[in-house]
Amino acid sequence: MTASARAAQPSYIVLPVNVTDIPTVFAFLAQHFARIGEDVWRQRILDGKVHWRDGSLIALDTEYRPAARVYYYREVPVEAKIPFEEQILFQDDNVILAYKPHFLPVTPSGNYVNECLVHRLRLRTGIDTIAPAHRLDRETAGVILMTVAPETRALYHQLFIDDAIRKDYQAIAKLTPEIIEQYQQGNLTLPLHWTVKNRMQPSDPSFTMKIVEGEANTHSEISLVAIKGDLGLFHLSPITGKTHQLRVHMQSLGMPLLNDRFYPSLLPKGPDKFATPLKLMAQRLRFIDPVSGIHHDVQCEGFAF
């Protein structure tokens, strides 16, 4: 572990244009990021860790500038090393298709500032403009699309808006007693398929999701393709992309994913259990590159089953 870790790459916030009652940048940061604390922001500014876009430092009495970008460096007391390696599966001038291992966040978050996929790829390639085109939970491993060139980034974001990209996942879950019984009696033919559509919204705590009554805003296609003992191997295609969608949909079928710390019940916060990762893998990504025209079909190694 590394004590008092500071992000190598700065984060930034755009100062809102509708704020008129806050005189200084320091006052805004202390109020906007109240959970960090006024004393922490004061020390960061005194240490030269807060600056404008051009690199000029912000002082405690620097006046508030609406619409300006303020850059700062996230810090955590202790940052744990994630003992798994990322891989670059494809790279050109506009995109990187990478494999993200379990437990590694895509971007700085929580107790991680440098142990994230973006920072690792920037170090590996020397390209400081790498940014993710979509989300992938820290607990989930698999293929992710990263953009490289700022001038073409919007074209790749549009793929997701237009549903022009296909994502296929693998998962392992404990089967229901009914499915196990049917299989043991020889009354089950694989694959077994489900279409799951329902309405999801944030639960309590807000980083988890729940199914509620109302018009569906999620859609997943799920197939059970193999059985070993009381476990099943599943292929999953999220047609929509809500947070934790596949995890909640598998729970709704009575088969929560193996090693899921959030569903069906939230386990107490604790250190990562690297030997028992969540059994969810973004195994395949397919799309036509809007710049090069290449038909990408990139896969990573799936679960051994």
PDB file of C-alpha atoms in Angstrom:
ATOM      1  CA  MET A   1       0.000   0.000   0.000  1.00  0.00           C
ATOM      2  CA  THR A   2       1.065   3.610  -0.662  1.00  0.00           C
ATOM      3  CA  ALA A   3       0.317   6.209   2.017  1.00  0.00           C
ATOM      4  CA  SER A   4      -1.284   9.582   1.192  1.00  0.00           C
ATOM      5  CA  ALA A   5      -1.734   8.900  -2.519  1.00  0.00           C
ATOM      6  CA  ARG A   6      -2.299  11.823  -4.881  1.00  0.00           C
ATOM      7  CA  ALA A   7      -3.785  11.509  -8.348  1.00  0.00           C
ATOM      8  CA  ALA A   8      -1.216  11.877 -11.126  1.00  0.00           C
ATOM      9  CA  GLN A   9      -3.865  13.377 -13.398  1.00  0.00           C
ATOM     10  CA  PRO A  10      -5.954  16.370 -12.282  1.00  0.00           C
ATOM     11  CA  SER A  11      -9.719  16.391 -12.043  1.00  0.00           C
ATOM     12  CA  TYR A  12     -11.637  19.568 -12.826  1.00  0.00           C
ATOM     13  CA  ILE A  13     -14.933  21.290 -12.147  1.00  0.00           C
ATOM     14  CA  VAL A  14     -16.566  24.024 -14.235  1.00  0.00           C
ATOM     15  CA  LEU A  15     -17.635  26.905 -12.000  1.00  0.00           C
ATOM     16  CA  PRO A  16     -21.422  27.375 -12.429  1.00  0.00           C
ATOM     17  CA  VAL A  17     -22.525  30.567 -14.194  1.00  0.00           C
ATOM     18  CA  ASN A  18     -25.563  31.047 -11.960  1.00  0.00           C
ATOM     19  CA  VAL A  19     -23.563  31.426  -8.734  1.00  0.00           C
ATOM     20  CA  THR A  20     -23.452  35.084  -7.688  1.00  0.00           C
ATOM     21  CA  ASP A  21     -23.159  34.992  -3.893  1.00  0.00           C
ATOM     22  CA  ILE A  22     -19.755  33.271  -3.521  1.00  0.00           C
ATOM     23  CA  PRO A  23     -16.771  35.645  -3.755  1.00  0.00           C
ATOM     24  CA  THR A  24     -13.814  33.241  -4.082  1.00  0.00           C
ATOM     25  CA  VAL A  25     -12.930  29.934  -5.677  1.00  0.00           C
ATOM     26  CA  PHE A  26     -11.910  28.634  -2.251  1.00  0.00           C
ATOM     27  CA  ALA A  27     -15.336  29.428  -0.797  1.00  0.00           C
ATOM     28  CA  PHE A  28     -17.034  27.612  -3.683  1.00  0.00           C
ATOM     29  CA  LEU A  29     -14.870  24.494  -3.360  1.00  0.00           C
ATOM     30  CA  ALA A  30     -15.359  24.345   0.408  1.00  0.00           C
ATOM     31  CA  GLN A  31     -19.132  24.589  -0.021  1.00  0.00           C
ATOM     32  CA  HIS A  32     -19.516  22.369  -3.100  1.00  0.00           C
ATOM     33  CA  PHE A  33     -17.267  19.603  -1.750  1.00  0.00           C
ATOM     34  CA  ALA A  34     -18.351  20.001   1.884  1.00  0.00           C
ATOM     35  CA  ARG A  35     -17.694  16.314   2.651  1.00  0.00           C
ATOM     36  CA  ILE A  36     -13.975  16.869   1.963  1.00  0.00           C
ATOM     37  CA  GLY A  37     -13.798  19.754   4.422  1.00  0.00           C
ATOM     38  CA  GLU A  38     -12.809  23.417   4.344  1.00  0.00           C
ATOM     39  CA  ASP A  39      -9.440  22.783   6.028  1.00  0.00           C
ATOM     40  CA  VAL A  40      -8.464  20.236   3.352  1.00  0.00           C
ATOM     41  CA  TRP A  41      -9.258  22.666   0.532  1.00  0.00           C
ATOM     42  CA  ARG A  42      -7.367  25.471   2.309  1.00  0.00           C
ATOM     43  CA  GLN A  43      -4.277  23.251   2.573  1.00  0.00           C
ATOM     44  CA  ARG A  44      -4.536  22.066  -1.037  1.00  0.00           C
ATOM     45  CA  ILE A  45      -4.623  25.667  -2.246  1.00  0.00           C
ATOM     46  CA  LEU A  46      -1.719  26.658   0.011  1.00  0.00           C
ATOM     47  CA  ASP A  47       0.246  23.660  -1.311  1.00  0.00           C
ATOM     48  CA  GLY A  48      -0.294  24.741  -4.927  1.00  0.00           C
ATOM     49  CA  LYS A  49      -2.586  21.826  -5.795  1.00  0.00           C
ATOM     50  CA  VAL A  50      -5.448  23.903  -7.272  1.00  0.00           C
ATOM     51  CA  HIS A  51      -5.031  25.815 -10.531  1.00  0.00           C
ATOM     52  CA  TRP A  52      -6.685  27.252 -13.623  1.00  0.00           C
ATOM     53  CA  ARG A  53      -6.628  25.559 -17.017  1.00  0.00           C
ATOM     54  CA  ASP A  54      -3.423  27.375 -18.025  1.00  0.00           C
ATOM     55  CA  GLY A  55      -1.649  26.091 -14.911  1.00  0.00           C
ATOM     56  CA  SER A  56      -1.651  29.373 -12.979  1.00  0.00           C
ATOM     57  CA  LEU A  57      -2.251  28.757  -9.295  1.00  0.00           C
ATOM     58  CA  ILE A  58      -5.414  29.651  -7.415  1.00  0.00           C
ATOM     59  CA  ALA A  59      -4.919  31.423  -4.075  1.00  0.00           C
ATOM     60  CA  LEU A  60      -7.238  31.605  -1.081  1.00  0.00           C
ATOM     61  CA  ASP A  61      -8.460  35.041  -2.194  1.00  0.00           C
ATOM     62  CA  THR A  62      -8.715  34.303  -5.953  1.00  0.00           C
ATOM     63  CA  GLU A  63     -12.032  35.676  -7.216  1.00  0.00           C
ATOM     64  CA  TYR A  64     -14.768  33.380  -8.478  1.00  0.00           C
ATOM     65  CA  ARG A  65     -14.947  33.216 -12.304  1.00  0.00           C
ATOM     66  CA  PRO A  66     -18.224  31.847 -13.726  1.00  0.00           C
ATOM     67  CA  ALA A  67     -17.783  29.129 -16.408  1.00  0.00           C
ATOM     68  CA  ALA A  68     -14.036  28.780 -15.735  1.00  0.00           C
ATOM     69  CA  ARG A  69     -12.445  25.387 -15.135  1.00  0.00           C
ATOM     70  CA  VAL A  70     -10.773  24.740 -11.804  1.00  0.00           C
ATOM     71  CA  TYR A  71      -8.283  21.858 -11.718  1.00  0.00           C
ATOM     72  CA  TYR A  72      -7.388  19.939  -8.559  1.00  0.00           C
ATOM     73  CA  TYR A  73      -5.761  16.663  -7.533  1.00  0.00           C
ATOM     74  CA  ARG A  74      -7.765  14.027  -5.694  1.00  0.00           C
ATOM     75  CA  GLU A  75      -6.033  12.543  -2.658  1.00  0.00           C
ATOM     76  CA  VAL A  76      -6.707   9.538  -0.447  1.00  0.00           C
ATOM     77  CA  PRO A  77      -4.936   8.564   2.796  1.00  0.00           C
ATOM     78  CA  VAL A  78      -4.154   5.043   1.561  1.00  0.00           C
ATOM     79  CA  GLU A  79      -4.480   3.495  -1.901  1.00  0.00           C
ATOM     80  CA  ALA A  80      -4.464  -0.283  -2.283  1.00  0.00           C
ATOM     81  CA  LYS A  81      -2.746  -1.922  -5.246  1.00  0.00           C
ATOM     82  CA  ILE A  82      -5.046  -3.961  -7.505  1.00  0.00           C
ATOM     83  CA  PRO A  83      -3.042  -7.155  -8.246  1.00  0.00           C
ATOM     84  CA  PHE A  84      -4.446  -7.775 -11.741  1.00  0.00           C
ATOM     85  CA  GLU A  85      -3.223  -6.535 -15.101  1.00  0.00           C
ATOM     86  CA  GLU A  86      -5.096  -4.720 -17.832  1.00  0.00           C
ATOM     87  CA  GLN A  87      -4.529  -5.587 -21.510  1.00  0.00           C
ATOM     88  CA  ILE A  88      -4.718  -3.603 -24.742  1.00  0.00           C
ATOM     89  CA  LEU A  89      -6.679  -5.701 -27.236  1.00  0.00           C
ATOM     90  CA  PHE A  90      -6.733  -3.161 -30.086  1.00  0.00           C
ATOM     91  CA  GLN A  91      -5.334   0.334 -30.569  1.00  0.00           C
ATOM     92  CA  ASP A  92      -5.321   2.974 -33.297  1.00  0.00           C
ATOM     93  CA  ASP A  93      -5.271   6.788 -33.395  1.00  0.00           C
ATOM     94  CA  ASN A  94      -8.858   7.113 -32.162  1.00  0.00           C
ATOM     95  CA  VAL A  95      -9.674   4.161 -29.894  1.00  0.00           C
ATOM     96  CA  ILE A  96      -8.240   1.631 -27.512  1.00  0.00           C
ATOM     97  CA  LEU A  97     -10.161  -1.550 -26.811  1.00  0.00           C
ATOM     98  CA  ALA A  98      -8.887  -2.777 -23.473  1.00  0.00           C
ATOM     99  CA  TYR A  99      -9.476  -5.587 -21.017  1.00  0.00           C
ATOM    100  CA  LYS A 100     -10.256  -4.257 -17.527  1.00  0.00           C
ATOM    101  CA  PRO A 101      -9.655  -6.729 -14.695  1.00  0.00           C
ATOM    102  CA  HIS A 102     -11.981  -7.255 -11.756  1.00  0.00           C
ATOM    103  CA  PHE A 103     -11.703  -4.704  -8.897  1.00  0.00           C
ATOM    104  CA  LEU A 104      -9.958  -2.020 -11.000  1.00  0.00           C
ATOM    105  CA  PRO A 105     -12.041   1.163 -11.397  1.00  0.00           C
ATOM    106  CA  VAL A 106     -12.189   2.747 -14.856  1.00  0.00           C
ATOM    107  CA  THR A 107     -11.606   6.280 -13.534  1.00  0.00           C
ATOM    108  CA  PRO A 108     -10.545   7.696 -10.154  1.00  0.00           C
ATOM    109  CA  SER A 109     -13.241   7.033  -7.570  1.00  0.00           C
ATOM    110  CA  GLY A 110     -13.619   6.359  -3.877  1.00  0.00           C
ATOM    111  CA  ASN A 111     -10.288   5.295  -2.393  1.00  0.00           C
ATOM    112  CA  TYR A 112      -8.622   4.985  -5.804  1.00  0.00           C
ATOM    113  CA  VAL A 113      -6.863   7.887  -7.532  1.00  0.00           C
ATOM    114  CA  ASN A 114      -4.104   6.228  -9.591  1.00  0.00           C
ATOM    115  CA  GLU A 115      -5.151   2.587  -9.425  1.00  0.00           C
ATOM    116  CA  CYS A 116      -7.613   2.941 -12.300  1.00  0.00           C
ATOM    117  CA  LEU A 117      -7.703   1.848 -15.929  1.00  0.00           C
ATOM    118  CA  VAL A 118      -7.437   5.353 -17.386  1.00  0.00           C
ATOM    119  CA  HIS A 119      -4.260   6.164 -15.469  1.00  0.00           C
ATOM    120  CA  ARG A 120      -2.662   2.779 -16.204  1.00  0.00           C
ATOM    121  CA  LEU A 121      -3.351   3.143 -19.939  1.00  0.00           C
ATOM    122  CA  ARG A 122      -2.046   6.719 -19.982  1.00  0.00           C
ATOM    123  CA  LEU A 123       1.179   5.532 -18.348  1.00  0.00           C
ATOM    124  CA  ARG A 124       1.501   2.568 -20.695  1.00  0.00           C
ATOM    125  CA  THR A 125       0.895   4.524 -23.913  1.00  0.00           C
ATOM    126  CA  GLY A 126       2.100   8.007 -23.012  1.00  0.00           C
ATOM    127  CA  ILE A 127      -1.246   9.372 -24.242  1.00  0.00           C
ATOM    128  CA  ASP A 128      -2.794  11.811 -21.754  1.00  0.00           C
ATOM    129  CA  THR A 129      -6.097  12.190 -23.638  1.00  0.00           C
ATOM    130  CA  ILE A 130      -7.408   8.639 -23.086  1.00  0.00           C
ATOM    131  CA  ALA A 131     -10.963   8.637 -21.698  1.00  0.00           C
ATOM    132  CA  PRO A 132     -13.690   5.975 -21.369  1.00  0.00           C
ATOM    133  CA  ALA A 133     -16.582   5.915 -23.852  1.00  0.00           C
ATOM    134  CA  HIS A 134     -18.884   4.041 -21.432  1.00  0.00           C
ATOM    135  CA  ARG A 135     -19.124   2.612 -17.912  1.00  0.00           C
ATOM    136  CA  LEU A 136     -17.973  -0.695 -16.504  1.00  0.00           C
ATOM    137  CA  ASP A 137     -18.442  -1.352 -12.782  1.00  0.00           C
ATOM    138  CA  ARG A 138     -15.280  -1.728 -10.683  1.00  0.00           C
ATOM    139  CA  GLU A 139     -16.387  -5.237  -9.727  1.00  0.00           C
ATOM    140  CA  THR A 140     -16.943  -6.284 -13.368  1.00  0.00           C
ATOM    141  CA  ALA A 141     -14.130  -7.392 -15.687  1.00  0.00           C
ATOM    142  CA  GLY A 142     -14.067  -7.300 -19.471  1.00  0.00           C
ATOM    143  CA  VAL A 143     -13.770  -5.359 -22.702  1.00  0.00           C
ATOM    144  CA  ILE A 144     -14.178  -1.594 -22.612  1.00  0.00           C
ATOM    145  CA  LEU A 145     -13.946   1.053 -25.339  1.00  0.00           C
ATOM    146  CA  MET A 146     -11.616   3.973 -24.591  1.00  0.00           C
ATOM    147  CA  THR A 147     -11.373   7.060 -26.786  1.00  0.00           C
ATOM    148  CA  VAL A 148      -8.007   8.603 -27.605  1.00  0.00           C
ATOM    149  CA  ALA A 149      -8.522  11.755 -29.717  1.00  0.00           C
ATOM    150  CA  PRO A 150     -10.695  14.537 -28.231  1.00  0.00           C
ATOM    151  CA  GLU A 151     -11.772  15.669 -31.710  1.00  0.00           C
ATOM    152  CA  THR A 152     -13.402  12.301 -32.535  1.00  0.00           C
ATOM    153  CA  ARG A 153     -14.624  11.402 -29.013  1.00  0.00           C
ATOM    154  CA  ALA A 154     -18.233  12.474 -29.616  1.00  0.00           C
ATOM    155  CA  LEU A 155     -18.552  10.042 -32.560  1.00  0.00           C
ATOM    156  CA  TYR A 156     -17.922   7.092 -30.230  1.00  0.00           C
ATOM    157  CA  HIS A 157     -20.290   8.395 -27.552  1.00  0.00           C
ATOM    158  CA  GLN A 158     -22.933   8.581 -30.278  1.00  0.00           C
ATOM    159  CA  LEU A 159     -22.622   4.817 -30.867  1.00  0.00           C
ATOM    160  CA  PHE A 160     -24.158   4.219 -27.446  1.00  0.00           C
ATOM    161  CA  ILE A 161     -26.852   6.858 -27.922  1.00  0.00           C
ATOM    162  CA  ASP A 162     -27.836   5.243 -31.241  1.00  0.00           C
ATOM    163  CA  ASP A 163     -27.691   1.654 -29.886  1.00  0.00           C
ATOM    164  CA  ALA A 164     -25.075   0.980 -32.559  1.00  0.00           C
ATOM    165  CA  ILE A 165     -22.824  -1.073 -30.317  1.00  0.00           C
ATOM    166  CA  ARG A 166     -23.407  -4.646 -29.123  1.00  0.00           C
ATOM    167  CA  LYS A 167     -22.231  -5.737 -25.669  1.00  0.00           C
ATOM    168  CA  ASP A 168     -22.272  -9.401 -24.638  1.00  0.00           C
ATOM    169  CA  TYR A 169     -21.557 -10.591 -21.106  1.00  0.00           C
ATOM    170  CA  GLN A 170     -20.877 -13.875 -19.355  1.00  0.00           C
ATOM    171  CA  ALA A 171     -21.961 -14.632 -15.811  1.00  0.00           C
ATOM    172  CA  ILE A 172     -22.021 -17.486 -13.316  1.00  0.00           C
ATOM    173  CA  ALA A 173     -24.840 -17.839 -10.797  1.00  0.00           C
ATOM    174  CA  LYS A 174     -26.325 -20.430  -8.485  1.00  0.00           C
ATOM    175  CA  LEU A 175     -29.350 -22.025 -10.138  1.00  0.00           C
ATOM    176  CA  THR A 176     -32.848 -22.145  -8.669  1.00  0.00           C
ATOM    177  CA  PRO A 177     -33.940 -25.474  -7.140  1.00  0.00           C
ATOM    178  CA  GLU A 178     -36.567 -25.789  -9.903  1.00  0.00           C
ATOM    179  CA  ILE A 179     -33.992 -25.558 -12.693  1.00  0.00           C
ATOM    180  CA  ILE A 180     -31.652 -28.014 -10.942  1.00  0.00           C
ATOM    181  CA  GLU A 181     -34.503 -30.498 -10.532  1.00  0.00           C
ATOM    182  CA  GLN A 182     -35.591 -30.204 -14.163  1.00  0.00           C
ATOM    183  CA  TYR A 183     -31.998 -30.675 -15.327  1.00  0.00           C
ATOM    184  CA  GLN A 184     -31.412 -33.710 -13.101  1.00  0.00           C
ATOM    185  CA  GLN A 185     -34.633 -35.311 -14.360  1.00  0.00           C
ATOM    186  CA  GLY A 186     -33.627 -34.732 -17.985  1.00  0.00           C
ATOM    187  CA  ASN A 187     -36.493 -32.320 -18.603  1.00  0.00           C
ATOM    188  CA  LEU A 188     -34.410 -29.277 -19.437  1.00  0.00           C
ATOM    189  CA  THR A 189     -33.096 -28.361 -22.861  1.00  0.00           C
ATOM    190  CA  LEU A 190     -30.352 -25.759 -23.097  1.00  0.00           C
ATOM    191  CA  PRO A 191     -30.113 -22.927 -23.847  1.00  0.00           C
ATOM    192  CA  LEU A 192     -32.890 -21.671 -21.585  1.00  0.00           C
ATOM    193  CA  HIS A 193     -33.802 -18.065 -22.399  1.00  0.00           C
ATOM    194  CA  TRP A 194     -35.378 -15.117 -20.588  1.00  0.00           C
ATOM    195  CA  THR A 195     -36.349 -11.650 -21.806  1.00  0.00           C
ATOM    196  CA  VAL A 196     -36.320  -9.345 -18.782  1.00  0.00           C
ATOM    197  CA  LYS A 197     -37.970  -5.915 -18.954  1.00  0.00           C
ATOM    198  CA  ASN A 198     -38.836  -3.822 -15.906  1.00  0.00           C
ATOM    199  CA  ARG A 199     -38.464  -0.431 -14.293  1.00  0.00           C
ATOM    200  CA  MET A 200     -35.403   0.254 -12.157  1.00  0.00           C
ATOM    201  CA  GLN A 201     -34.540   3.208  -9.962  1.00  0.00           C
ATOM    202  CA  PRO A 202     -31.974   4.029  -7.251  1.00  0.00           C
ATOM    203  CA  SER A 203     -32.541   2.244  -3.969  1.00  0.00           C
ATOM    204  CA  ASP A 204     -31.210   2.869  -0.471  1.00  0.00           C
ATOM    205  CA  PRO A 205     -28.263   3.335  -0.367  1.00  0.00           C
ATOM    206  CA  SER A 206     -28.357   5.288  -3.645  1.00  0.00           C
ATOM    207  CA  PHE A 207     -25.490   3.368  -5.305  1.00  0.00           C
ATOM    208  CA  THR A 208     -27.739   0.288  -5.455  1.00  0.00           C
ATOM    209  CA  MET A 209     -30.765  -0.205  -7.707  1.00  0.00           C
ATOM    210  CA  LYS A 210     -34.208  -1.769  -7.269  1.00  0.00           C
ATOM    211  CA  ILE A 211     -37.141  -2.836  -9.436  1.00  0.00           C
ATOM    212  CA  VAL A 212     -40.325  -0.772  -9.039  1.00  0.00           C
ATOM    213  CA  GLU A 213     -43.779  -0.636 -10.604  1.00  0.00           C
ATOM    214  CA  GLY A 214     -44.159   1.364 -13.799  1.00  0.00           C
ATOM    215  CA  GLU A 215     -43.200   1.467 -17.464  1.00  0.00           C
ATOM    216  CA  ALA A 216     -40.078  -0.556 -18.227  1.00  0.00           C
ATOM    217  CA  ASN A 217     -36.843   1.395 -18.607  1.00  0.00           C
ATOM    218  CA  THR A 218     -34.551  -1.655 -18.737  1.00  0.00           C
ATOM    219  CA  HIS A 219     -34.266  -4.630 -21.078  1.00  0.00           C
ATOM    220  CA  SER A 220     -31.894  -7.611 -20.941  1.00  0.00           C
ATOM    221  CA  GLU A 221     -31.720 -10.850 -22.930  1.00  0.00           C
ATOM    222  CA  ILE A 222     -30.398 -13.692 -20.746  1.00  0.00           C
ATOM    223  CA  SER A 223     -29.613 -17.317 -21.658  1.00  0.00           C
ATOM    224  CA  LEU A 224     -28.511 -20.239 -19.517  1.00  0.00           C
ATOM    225  CA  VAL A 225     -26.023 -22.106 -21.721  1.00  0.00           C
ATOM    226  CA  ALA A 226     -24.298 -24.641 -19.429  1.00  0.00           C
ATOM    227  CA  ILE A 227     -24.799 -26.316 -16.049  1.00  0.00           C
ATOM    228  CA  LYS A 228     -22.245 -27.737 -13.624  1.00  0.00           C
ATOM    229  CA  GLY A 229     -23.559 -28.931 -10.279  1.00  0.00           C
ATOM    230  CA  ASP A 230     -25.751 -26.193  -8.855  1.00  0.00           C
ATOM    231  CA  LEU A 231     -24.118 -23.455 -10.944  1.00  0.00           C
ATOM    232  CA  GLY A 232     -25.081 -22.101 -14.344  1.00  0.00           C
ATOM    233  CA  LEU A 233     -23.115 -20.292 -17.052  1.00  0.00           C
ATOM    234  CA  PHE A 234     -25.112 -17.463 -18.602  1.00  0.00           C
ATOM    235  CA  HIS A 235     -24.833 -15.294 -21.704  1.00  0.00           C
ATOM    236  CA  LEU A 236     -26.336 -11.850 -21.196  1.00  0.00           C
ATOM    237  CA  SER A 237     -27.027  -8.966 -23.585  1.00  0.00           C
ATOM    238  CA  PRO A 238     -28.058  -5.637 -22.023  1.00  0.00           C
ATOM    239  CA  ILE A 239     -30.298  -3.873 -24.539  1.00  0.00           C
ATOM    240  CA  THR A 240     -30.439  -0.856 -22.238  1.00  0.00           C
ATOM    241  CA  GLY A 241     -27.606   0.253 -19.983  1.00  0.00           C
ATOM    242  CA  LYS A 242     -28.817   1.107 -16.494  1.00  0.00           C
ATOM    243  CA  THR A 243     -26.424   0.900 -13.537  1.00  0.00           C
ATOM    244  CA  HIS A 244     -26.192  -2.678 -12.185  1.00  0.00           C
ATOM    245  CA  GLN A 245     -28.856  -3.753 -14.687  1.00  0.00           C
ATOM    246  CA  LEU A 246     -27.601  -7.293 -15.283  1.00  0.00           C
ATOM    247  CA  ARG A 247     -26.975  -7.878 -11.589  1.00  0.00           C
ATOM    248  CA  VAL A 248     -30.496  -6.789 -10.661  1.00  0.00           C
ATOM    249  CA  HIS A 249     -32.079  -8.730 -13.535  1.00  0.00           C
ATOM    250  CA  MET A 250     -30.303 -11.923 -12.525  1.00  0.00           C
ATOM    251  CA  GLN A 251     -31.481 -11.384  -8.947  1.00  0.00           C
ATOM    252  CA  SER A 252     -35.045 -10.910 -10.255  1.00  0.00           C
ATOM    253  CA  LEU A 253     -34.825 -14.389 -11.815  1.00  0.00           C
ATOM    254  CA  GLY A 254     -33.902 -15.821  -8.415  1.00  0.00           C
ATOM    255  CA  MET A 255     -30.281 -16.351  -9.453  1.00  0.00           C
ATOM    256  CA  PRO A 256     -28.068 -13.522  -8.140  1.00  0.00           C
ATOM    257  CA  LEU A 257     -24.550 -13.543  -9.521  1.00  0.00           C
ATOM    258  CA  LEU A 258     -21.881 -15.505  -7.695  1.00  0.00           C
ATOM    259  CA  ASN A 259     -19.851 -13.343  -5.271  1.00  0.00           C
ATOM    260  CA  ASP A 260     -22.121 -10.297  -5.646  1.00  0.00           C
ATOM    261  CA  ARG A 261     -21.614  -8.071  -2.575  1.00  0.00           C
ATOM    262  CA  PHE A 262     -24.604  -5.833  -3.439  1.00  0.00           C
ATOM    263  CA  TYR A 263     -27.416  -8.201  -4.434  1.00  0.00           C
ATOM    264  CA  PRO A 264     -29.629  -9.716  -3.150  1.00  0.00           C
ATOM    265  CA  SER A 265     -28.433  -8.007   0.061  1.00  0.00           C
ATOM    266  CA  LEU A 266     -25.722  -5.420   0.639  1.00  0.00           C
ATOM    267  CA  LEU A 267     -22.790  -6.905   2.515  1.00  0.00           C
ATOM    268  CA  PRO A 268     -20.809  -4.803   5.030  1.00  0.00           C
ATOM    269  CA  LYS A 269     -18.032  -2.727   3.504  1.00  0.00           C
ATOM    270  CA  GLY A 270     -14.651  -4.402   3.811  1.00  0.00           C
ATOM    271  CA  PRO A 271     -11.418  -5.133   1.961  1.00  0.00           C
ATOM    272  CA  ASP A 272     -11.642  -6.611  -1.524  1.00  0.00           C
ATOM    273  CA  LYS A 273     -11.640 -10.390  -1.664  1.00  0.00           C
ATOM    274  CA  PHE A 274      -9.418 -10.871  -4.698  1.00  0.00           C
ATOM    275  CA  ALA A 275      -9.847 -14.657  -4.667  1.00  0.00           C
ATOM    276  CA  THR A 276     -13.628 -14.402  -5.149  1.00  0.00           C
ATOM    277  CA  PRO A 277     -14.431 -11.757  -7.777  1.00  0.00           C
ATOM    278  CA  LEU A 278     -17.935 -11.021  -8.994  1.00  0.00           C
ATOM    279  CA  LYS A 279     -18.728 -13.551 -11.710  1.00  0.00           C
ATOM    280  CA  LEU A 280     -19.668 -11.014 -14.382  1.00  0.00           C
ATOM    281  CA  MET A 281     -17.586 -10.439 -17.504  1.00  0.00           C
ATOM    282  CA  ALA A 282     -18.084  -7.982 -20.402  1.00  0.00           C
ATOM    283  CA  GLN A 283     -16.802 -10.644 -22.750  1.00  0.00           C
ATOM    284  CA  ARG A 284     -17.441  -9.209 -26.220  1.00  0.00           C
ATOM    285  CA  LEU A 285     -17.865  -5.803 -27.902  1.00  0.00           C
ATOM    286  CA  ARG A 286     -19.054  -5.321 -31.501  1.00  0.00           C
ATOM    287  CA  PHE A 287     -19.450  -2.111 -33.513  1.00  0.00           C
ATOM    288  CA  ILE A 288     -18.551  -0.380 -36.768  1.00  0.00           C
ATOM    289  CA  ASP A 289     -15.902   2.261 -36.160  1.00  0.00           C
ATOM    290  CA  PRO A 290     -17.399   5.651 -37.161  1.00  0.00           C
ATOM    291  CA  VAL A 291     -13.983   6.964 -38.216  1.00  0.00           C
ATOM    292  CA  SER A 292     -12.090   4.034 -39.761  1.00  0.00           C
ATOM    293  CA  GLY A 293     -15.080   1.933 -40.838  1.00  0.00           C
ATOM    294  CA  ILE A 294     -13.502  -1.155 -39.230  1.00  0.00           C
ATOM    295  CA  HIS A 295     -15.988  -3.825 -38.091  1.00  0.00           C
ATOM    296  CA  HIS A 296     -14.723  -4.407 -34.567  1.00  0.00           C
ATOM    297  CA  ASP A 297     -15.537  -7.718 -32.889  1.00  0.00           C
ATOM    298  CA  VAL A 298     -13.290  -7.902 -29.845  1.00  0.00           C
ATOM    299  CA  GLN A 299     -13.457 -10.597 -27.182  1.00  0.00           C
ATOM    300  CA  CYS A 300     -11.572 -11.418 -24.018  1.00  0.00           C
ATOM    301  CA  GLU A 301     -11.164 -14.812 -22.425  1.00  0.00           C
ATOM    302  CA  GLY A 302     -14.379 -15.898 -20.733  1.00  0.00           C
ATOM    303  CA  PHE A 303     -14.903 -17.735 -17.472  1.00  0.00           C
ATOM    304  CA  ALA A 304     -13.544 -21.247 -17.083  1.00  0.00           C
ATOM    305  CA  PHE A 305     -16.597 -23.428 -16.472  1.00  0.00           C
TER     306      PHE A 305
END
